[in-house]
Amino acid sequence: HLSEIKKLSIVGVATSTLEENVLLRYKDRQFIATMKGVSDTYFKSSDLQNKIIDGAAVLRNGDLNYMIPGAGIAYSLGLKINDPVSRINVYLPKKGIDPSTALLNPEEAFAQRTIAASAVFSIQQDFDNKFAIVPIDFIREMMGEDNRISSIEIKLKEGVTNEEATTKIKSLTGSGFKVKDRFEQHDFLYKILKSEKAGVYLILGFIILIATFNVFGSLTMLIIDKKKDIAALLNMGATVELIKRIFFIEGILISLVGAFAGIVLGGLVCFIQQYFEIIKLGNADSFVTNSYPVAMQAQDFLLVTLIVLSIGGIAAFITSRIIVKRQLENTIV
């Protein structure tokens, strides 16, 4: 399906990848990693070249293959880039080996090759401690399989949505293949983030609920203060419903002004953080960014506004009904 996927108008670059768990050994140190074989178009579909912290991003130079390990792997191995003396020994378990044969002669159970490291990348701690990038032909040769791939990584053209791409690719590949966008590939992480976001909204709701007591207090004091004015309006022919509506609108205005001020202030703080990175992360070396990431989304501003107005509106409605009724009962017209 790779050739057919590349022909799709929505696809910018399609890259074949092959992943296998291997044992890496360098001098007297060793590390179990996931070796990821990639095709020649990998640098066009990924941002790996911009994540290099040591060396130059080279996977092949003539007939020589090179490895680009993550920073965590390089640190664990004590790796030196382009070491002219020592190379990385790669051990890949062979498929279908009898366990008894492997115990008697361990060397027969592994395919072994040597390779030099051309660079070290640093993206995020989980990736840095797991992946070592190599040419896909290198890992295929170790496995003895010429055409095997684990996945196809696709970079979409500008303006193409994930939903549109997923639908078209699924219609091409059928049900025998899994088609996942960037979020679905890390669905557990994003489920946690969504749960945290829901928790933040819940906490925000409680905070606003507590803050509505200010609305209760403000309206109550306002109604008491305007007791004589209420009596004058009633004498002039105003109805009870009109009086209640006046104070209800007053409560809505209080909530609206508070919501607007909070949205403006919150948006300003987010803007400053997004462009000036004031708040730094404590252990920045373990993350992709050095500062606390911020992304402003219109639906979040809208949802917060709706929460504030809903709770404030309920508070204004209850206060205008109960307090005005009590004041009217004590008012002598």
Short mmCIF file of C-alpha atoms in Angstrom, two decimals:
data_model
loop_
_atom_site.label_atom_id
_atom_site.label_comp_id
_atom_site.label_asym_id
_atom_site.label_seq_id
_atom_site.Cartn_x
_atom_site.Cartn_y
_atom_site.Cartn_z
CA HIS A 1 0.00 0.00 0.00
CA LEU A 2 3.01 2.34 0.35
CA SER A 3 3.08 3.30 -3.34
CA GLU A 4 -0.69 3.88 -3.33
CA ILE A 5 -0.49 6.02 -0.18
CA LYS A 6 2.26 8.16 -1.71
CA LYS A 7 0.00 8.89 -4.68
CA LEU A 8 -2.73 10.38 -2.47
CA SER A 9 -3.12 14.13 -2.95
CA ILE A 10 -3.23 14.69 0.81
CA VAL A 11 0.18 13.08 1.45
CA GLY A 12 3.32 15.21 1.51
CA VAL A 13 5.88 12.59 2.53
CA ALA A 14 5.46 8.90 3.42
CA THR A 15 8.25 7.07 5.24
CA SER A 16 8.60 3.34 5.93
CA THR A 17 9.81 2.37 9.41
CA LEU A 18 10.76 -0.89 11.10
CA GLU A 19 11.20 -1.26 14.87
CA GLU A 20 12.87 -4.06 16.83
CA ASN A 21 14.19 -4.40 20.36
CA VAL A 22 17.96 -4.82 20.44
CA LEU A 23 20.87 -4.95 22.86
CA LEU A 24 23.43 -2.20 22.32
CA ARG A 25 26.96 -2.68 23.64
CA TYR A 26 29.67 -0.04 23.65
CA LYS A 27 32.99 -0.85 25.31
CA ASP A 28 32.04 -2.29 28.72
CA ARG A 29 28.51 -0.85 28.83
CA GLN A 30 25.25 -2.17 27.41
CA PHE A 31 21.68 -0.96 26.98
CA ILE A 32 18.41 -2.48 25.75
CA ALA A 33 16.82 -0.12 23.21
CA THR A 34 14.31 -0.02 20.38
CA MET A 35 16.17 0.27 17.09
CA LYS A 36 14.05 2.16 14.58
CA GLY A 37 14.92 1.66 10.93
CA VAL A 38 13.83 4.52 8.66
CA SER A 39 13.90 5.15 4.92
CA ASP A 40 15.75 7.95 3.15
CA THR A 41 12.75 10.30 3.31
CA TYR A 42 12.60 10.24 7.12
CA PHE A 43 14.26 13.63 7.60
CA LYS A 44 11.62 15.18 5.32
CA SER A 45 8.74 13.82 7.39
CA SER A 46 10.19 14.45 10.87
CA ASP A 47 11.81 17.25 12.82
CA LEU A 48 14.72 15.08 13.98
CA GLN A 49 17.43 17.24 12.40
CA ASN A 50 16.37 20.16 14.61
CA LYS A 51 16.65 17.96 17.75
CA ILE A 52 20.32 17.01 17.28
CA ILE A 53 22.40 18.03 20.29
CA ASP A 54 25.73 16.48 19.26
CA GLY A 55 27.19 15.51 15.88
CA ALA A 56 25.56 15.70 12.44
CA ALA A 57 22.36 13.91 11.40
CA VAL A 58 23.76 11.34 8.96
CA LEU A 59 22.31 7.84 8.57
CA ARG A 60 24.23 6.77 5.49
CA ASN A 61 27.48 7.84 3.85
CA GLY A 62 28.25 5.75 0.82
CA ASP A 63 28.19 2.12 1.93
CA LEU A 64 28.53 2.99 5.62
CA ASN A 65 25.51 3.00 7.94
CA TYR A 66 25.26 5.23 11.00
CA MET A 67 23.11 5.28 14.13
CA ILE A 68 21.51 8.30 15.82
CA PRO A 69 20.64 7.28 19.41
CA GLY A 70 18.64 9.27 21.94
CA ALA A 71 20.43 11.27 24.61
CA GLY A 72 19.45 8.80 27.36
CA ILE A 73 20.93 5.86 25.43
CA ALA A 74 24.10 7.79 24.63
CA TYR A 75 24.52 8.76 28.29
CA SER A 76 23.98 5.18 29.52
CA LEU A 77 26.56 3.85 27.06
CA GLY A 78 29.05 6.66 27.63
CA LEU A 79 28.99 7.08 23.85
CA LYS A 80 31.48 9.15 21.85
CA ILE A 81 30.34 10.41 18.45
CA ASN A 82 32.31 9.05 15.46
CA ASP A 83 34.63 7.12 17.75
CA PRO A 84 37.47 5.88 15.45
CA VAL A 85 38.42 3.10 17.87
CA SER A 86 35.24 1.61 19.35
CA ARG A 87 31.95 0.98 17.57
CA ILE A 88 28.50 0.07 18.86
CA ASN A 89 27.77 -3.66 18.85
CA VAL A 90 24.14 -4.38 18.00
CA TYR A 91 22.55 -7.71 19.03
CA LEU A 92 19.18 -8.60 17.52
CA PRO A 93 17.37 -11.80 18.66
CA LYS A 94 16.78 -14.19 15.78
CA LYS A 95 13.27 -15.39 15.09
CA GLY A 96 12.34 -19.05 15.53
CA ILE A 97 15.44 -20.11 17.50
CA ASP A 98 14.98 -23.16 19.73
CA PRO A 99 15.41 -22.04 23.39
CA SER A 100 17.63 -25.04 24.16
CA THR A 101 19.92 -24.09 21.28
CA ALA A 102 20.06 -20.53 22.51
CA LEU A 103 21.10 -21.70 25.99
CA LEU A 104 23.86 -23.95 24.66
CA ASN A 105 25.18 -21.43 22.15
CA PRO A 106 23.96 -17.87 22.87
CA GLU A 107 25.84 -16.44 19.91
CA GLU A 108 23.62 -18.44 17.52
CA ALA A 109 20.50 -16.81 19.00
CA PHE A 110 21.51 -13.28 18.01
CA ALA A 111 22.34 -11.51 14.78
CA GLN A 112 25.29 -9.22 15.49
CA ARG A 113 26.51 -6.13 13.64
CA THR A 114 28.63 -3.09 14.45
CA ILE A 115 27.79 0.50 13.67
CA ALA A 116 29.10 3.98 14.47
CA ALA A 117 27.04 6.85 15.91
CA SER A 118 26.95 10.04 13.85
CA ALA A 119 24.83 12.15 16.21
CA VAL A 120 22.68 12.22 19.36
CA PHE A 121 19.12 13.58 19.48
CA SER A 122 17.08 14.87 22.41
CA ILE A 123 13.29 15.16 22.07
CA GLN A 124 11.65 13.99 25.29
CA GLN A 125 12.88 11.74 28.07
CA ASP A 126 10.77 8.72 27.07
CA PHE A 127 11.99 8.90 23.46
CA ASP A 128 15.59 9.69 24.42
CA ASN A 129 15.75 6.57 26.59
CA LYS A 130 14.11 4.27 24.05
CA PHE A 131 14.91 4.90 20.39
CA ALA A 132 18.05 4.58 18.28
CA ILE A 133 17.55 5.60 14.62
CA VAL A 134 19.27 3.59 11.85
CA PRO A 135 18.73 3.07 8.09
CA ILE A 136 15.91 0.60 7.48
CA ASP A 137 18.18 -1.55 5.24
CA PHE A 138 20.53 -2.08 8.20
CA ILE A 139 17.86 -3.64 10.40
CA ARG A 140 16.34 -5.56 7.49
CA GLU A 141 19.70 -7.12 6.72
CA MET A 142 20.09 -8.18 10.35
CA MET A 143 16.64 -9.75 10.29
CA GLY A 144 17.15 -11.36 6.91
CA GLU A 145 13.94 -9.85 5.55
CA ASP A 146 14.06 -7.45 2.60
CA ASN A 147 10.60 -5.90 2.56
CA ARG A 148 9.32 -5.95 6.12
CA ILE A 149 8.04 -2.72 7.72
CA SER A 150 6.36 -1.94 11.05
CA SER A 151 4.59 1.25 10.06
CA ILE A 152 4.32 4.06 7.53
CA GLU A 153 4.77 7.55 8.93
CA ILE A 154 2.97 10.22 6.92
CA LYS A 155 3.45 13.97 6.80
CA LEU A 156 0.33 15.64 5.43
CA LYS A 157 0.27 18.56 3.03
CA GLU A 158 -0.63 22.01 4.31
CA GLY A 159 -4.33 22.50 4.99
CA VAL A 160 -5.21 18.81 5.25
CA THR A 161 -7.01 17.84 8.48
CA ASN A 162 -6.33 14.66 10.44
CA GLU A 163 -9.95 13.54 10.02
CA GLU A 164 -9.83 13.91 6.25
CA ALA A 165 -6.52 12.05 6.00
CA THR A 166 -7.63 9.24 8.33
CA THR A 167 -10.81 8.66 6.34
CA LYS A 168 -9.02 8.48 2.98
CA ILE A 169 -6.19 6.26 4.20
CA LYS A 170 -8.57 3.86 5.97
CA SER A 171 -10.63 3.53 2.78
CA LEU A 172 -7.42 2.63 0.94
CA THR A 173 -5.84 0.21 3.43
CA GLY A 174 -9.00 -1.48 4.72
CA SER A 175 -9.64 -2.92 8.18
CA GLY A 176 -6.42 -4.95 8.30
CA PHE A 177 -4.33 -1.89 9.16
CA LYS A 178 -4.40 0.59 12.03
CA VAL A 179 -4.51 4.25 11.01
CA LYS A 180 -3.71 6.63 13.86
CA ASP A 181 -2.96 10.34 13.99
CA ARG A 182 -0.44 11.86 16.37
CA PHE A 183 -2.93 12.06 19.24
CA GLU A 184 -4.19 8.50 18.82
CA GLN A 185 -0.65 7.13 18.86
CA HIS A 186 -0.31 8.49 22.39
CA ASP A 187 -3.93 8.07 23.40
CA PHE A 188 -3.16 7.12 27.02
CA LEU A 189 -1.18 10.33 27.56
CA TYR A 190 -3.85 12.49 25.96
CA LYS A 191 -6.60 10.76 27.94
CA ILE A 192 -4.71 11.74 31.09
CA LEU A 193 -4.37 15.32 29.84
CA LYS A 194 -8.08 15.47 29.02
CA SER A 195 -8.90 14.13 32.49
CA GLU A 196 -6.69 16.80 34.02
CA LYS A 197 -8.43 19.43 31.91
CA ALA A 198 -11.84 18.20 33.07
CA GLY A 199 -10.55 18.34 36.66
CA VAL A 200 -9.42 21.93 36.15
CA TYR A 201 -12.88 22.88 34.87
CA LEU A 202 -14.44 21.17 37.90
CA ILE A 203 -12.17 23.09 40.29
CA LEU A 204 -12.93 26.28 38.38
CA GLY A 205 -16.64 25.58 38.82
CA PHE A 206 -16.23 25.22 42.59
CA ILE A 207 -14.21 28.44 42.76
CA ILE A 208 -16.88 30.32 40.81
CA LEU A 209 -19.59 28.75 42.97
CA ILE A 210 -17.86 30.12 46.07
CA ALA A 211 -17.38 33.46 44.34
CA THR A 212 -21.12 33.68 43.67
CA PHE A 213 -21.62 34.42 47.35
CA ASN A 214 -20.23 37.84 46.45
CA VAL A 215 -23.07 38.17 43.95
CA PHE A 216 -25.55 37.15 46.66
CA GLY A 217 -24.03 39.68 49.05
CA SER A 218 -23.82 42.51 46.50
CA LEU A 219 -27.40 42.09 45.31
CA THR A 220 -28.71 41.72 48.86
CA MET A 221 -27.02 44.94 49.97
CA LEU A 222 -28.18 46.68 46.80
CA ILE A 223 -31.81 45.63 47.33
CA ILE A 224 -31.74 46.70 50.98
CA ASP A 225 -30.12 50.01 50.03
CA LYS A 226 -32.74 50.62 47.35
CA LYS A 227 -35.71 49.81 49.60
CA LYS A 228 -37.15 53.32 49.31
CA ASP A 229 -36.62 53.35 45.54
CA ILE A 230 -38.46 50.03 45.27
CA ALA A 231 -41.39 51.54 47.17
CA ALA A 232 -41.35 54.60 44.89
CA LEU A 233 -41.38 52.41 41.77
CA LEU A 234 -44.28 50.39 43.12
CA ASN A 235 -46.22 53.60 43.87
CA MET A 236 -45.54 54.75 40.31
CA GLY A 237 -47.14 51.57 38.95
CA ALA A 238 -44.21 49.23 38.54
CA THR A 239 -45.07 45.56 38.90
CA VAL A 240 -43.36 43.10 41.24
CA GLU A 241 -42.04 41.15 38.23
CA LEU A 242 -40.45 44.31 36.85
CA ILE A 243 -38.65 44.94 40.16
CA LYS A 244 -37.37 41.35 40.20
CA ARG A 245 -36.26 41.65 36.57
CA ILE A 246 -34.29 44.83 37.31
CA PHE A 247 -32.25 43.19 40.05
CA PHE A 248 -31.84 40.01 38.02
CA ILE A 249 -30.30 42.04 35.17
CA GLU A 250 -28.13 43.79 37.75
CA GLY A 251 -26.79 40.40 38.90
CA ILE A 252 -26.16 39.33 35.30
CA LEU A 253 -24.21 42.54 34.69
CA ILE A 254 -22.06 41.90 37.77
CA SER A 255 -21.24 38.39 36.49
CA LEU A 256 -20.64 39.65 32.95
CA VAL A 257 -18.21 42.36 34.05
CA GLY A 258 -16.36 39.85 36.24
CA ALA A 259 -16.21 37.30 33.42
CA PHE A 260 -14.94 39.88 30.92
CA ALA A 261 -12.27 41.15 33.32
CA GLY A 262 -11.15 37.59 34.10
CA ILE A 263 -11.02 36.58 30.42
CA VAL A 264 -8.95 39.65 29.49
CA LEU A 265 -6.56 39.19 32.40
CA GLY A 266 -6.24 35.43 31.82
CA GLY A 267 -5.69 35.92 28.09
CA LEU A 268 -3.00 38.52 28.81
CA VAL A 269 -1.17 36.15 31.19
CA CYS A 270 -1.35 33.31 28.63
CA PHE A 271 -0.12 35.62 25.86
CA ILE A 272 2.87 36.73 27.93
CA GLN A 273 3.74 33.12 28.78
CA GLN A 274 3.32 31.93 25.21
CA TYR A 275 5.59 34.56 23.66
CA PHE A 276 7.96 35.52 26.51
CA GLU A 277 8.15 32.18 28.42
CA ILE A 278 8.15 33.74 31.89
CA ILE A 279 7.35 30.55 33.84
CA LYS A 280 10.10 27.94 33.43
CA LEU A 281 9.83 24.19 34.02
CA GLY A 282 11.73 22.86 37.04
CA ASN A 283 13.54 20.00 35.27
CA ALA A 284 13.74 21.47 31.78
CA ASP A 285 16.26 18.93 30.50
CA SER A 286 13.60 16.19 30.61
CA PHE A 287 11.11 18.05 28.40
CA VAL A 288 10.86 19.24 24.83
CA THR A 289 10.43 22.86 25.93
CA ASN A 290 12.14 24.82 28.70
CA SER A 291 9.03 26.77 29.71
CA TYR A 292 5.49 25.86 30.69
CA PRO A 293 3.62 25.33 27.39
CA VAL A 294 0.50 27.42 26.74
CA ALA A 295 -2.01 27.21 23.89
CA MET A 296 -5.00 29.55 23.82
CA GLN A 297 -8.14 28.03 22.30
CA ALA A 298 -11.36 29.89 21.58
CA GLN A 299 -13.55 27.07 22.90
CA ASP A 300 -11.86 27.25 26.30
CA PHE A 301 -12.54 30.98 26.60
CA LEU A 302 -16.13 30.40 25.52
CA LEU A 303 -16.64 27.52 27.95
CA VAL A 304 -15.24 29.50 30.89
CA THR A 305 -17.50 32.43 30.02
CA LEU A 306 -20.55 30.15 29.85
CA ILE A 307 -19.68 28.59 33.23
CA VAL A 308 -19.32 32.02 34.87
CA LEU A 309 -22.53 33.39 33.36
CA SER A 310 -24.51 30.23 34.14
CA ILE A 311 -23.56 30.12 37.81
CA GLY A 312 -23.81 33.90 38.12
CA GLY A 313 -27.20 33.88 36.39
CA ILE A 314 -28.56 31.24 38.76
CA ALA A 315 -27.28 33.22 41.74
CA ALA A 316 -28.82 36.44 40.39
CA PHE A 317 -32.15 34.73 39.72
CA ILE A 318 -32.39 33.22 43.21
CA THR A 319 -31.31 36.43 44.93
CA SER A 320 -33.63 38.69 42.93
CA ARG A 321 -36.60 36.43 43.66
CA ILE A 322 -36.05 35.71 47.35
CA ILE A 323 -34.61 39.00 48.61
CA VAL A 324 -36.97 41.23 46.61
CA LYS A 325 -39.95 39.19 47.86
CA ARG A 326 -38.84 39.60 51.47
CA GLN A 327 -38.27 43.31 51.02
CA LEU A 328 -41.66 43.75 49.42
CA GLU A 329 -43.31 41.99 52.33
CA ASN A 330 -41.69 44.53 54.69
CA THR A 331 -42.35 47.54 52.47
CA ILE A 332 -45.30 49.80 53.23
CA VAL A 333 -46.57 51.37 50.10
#
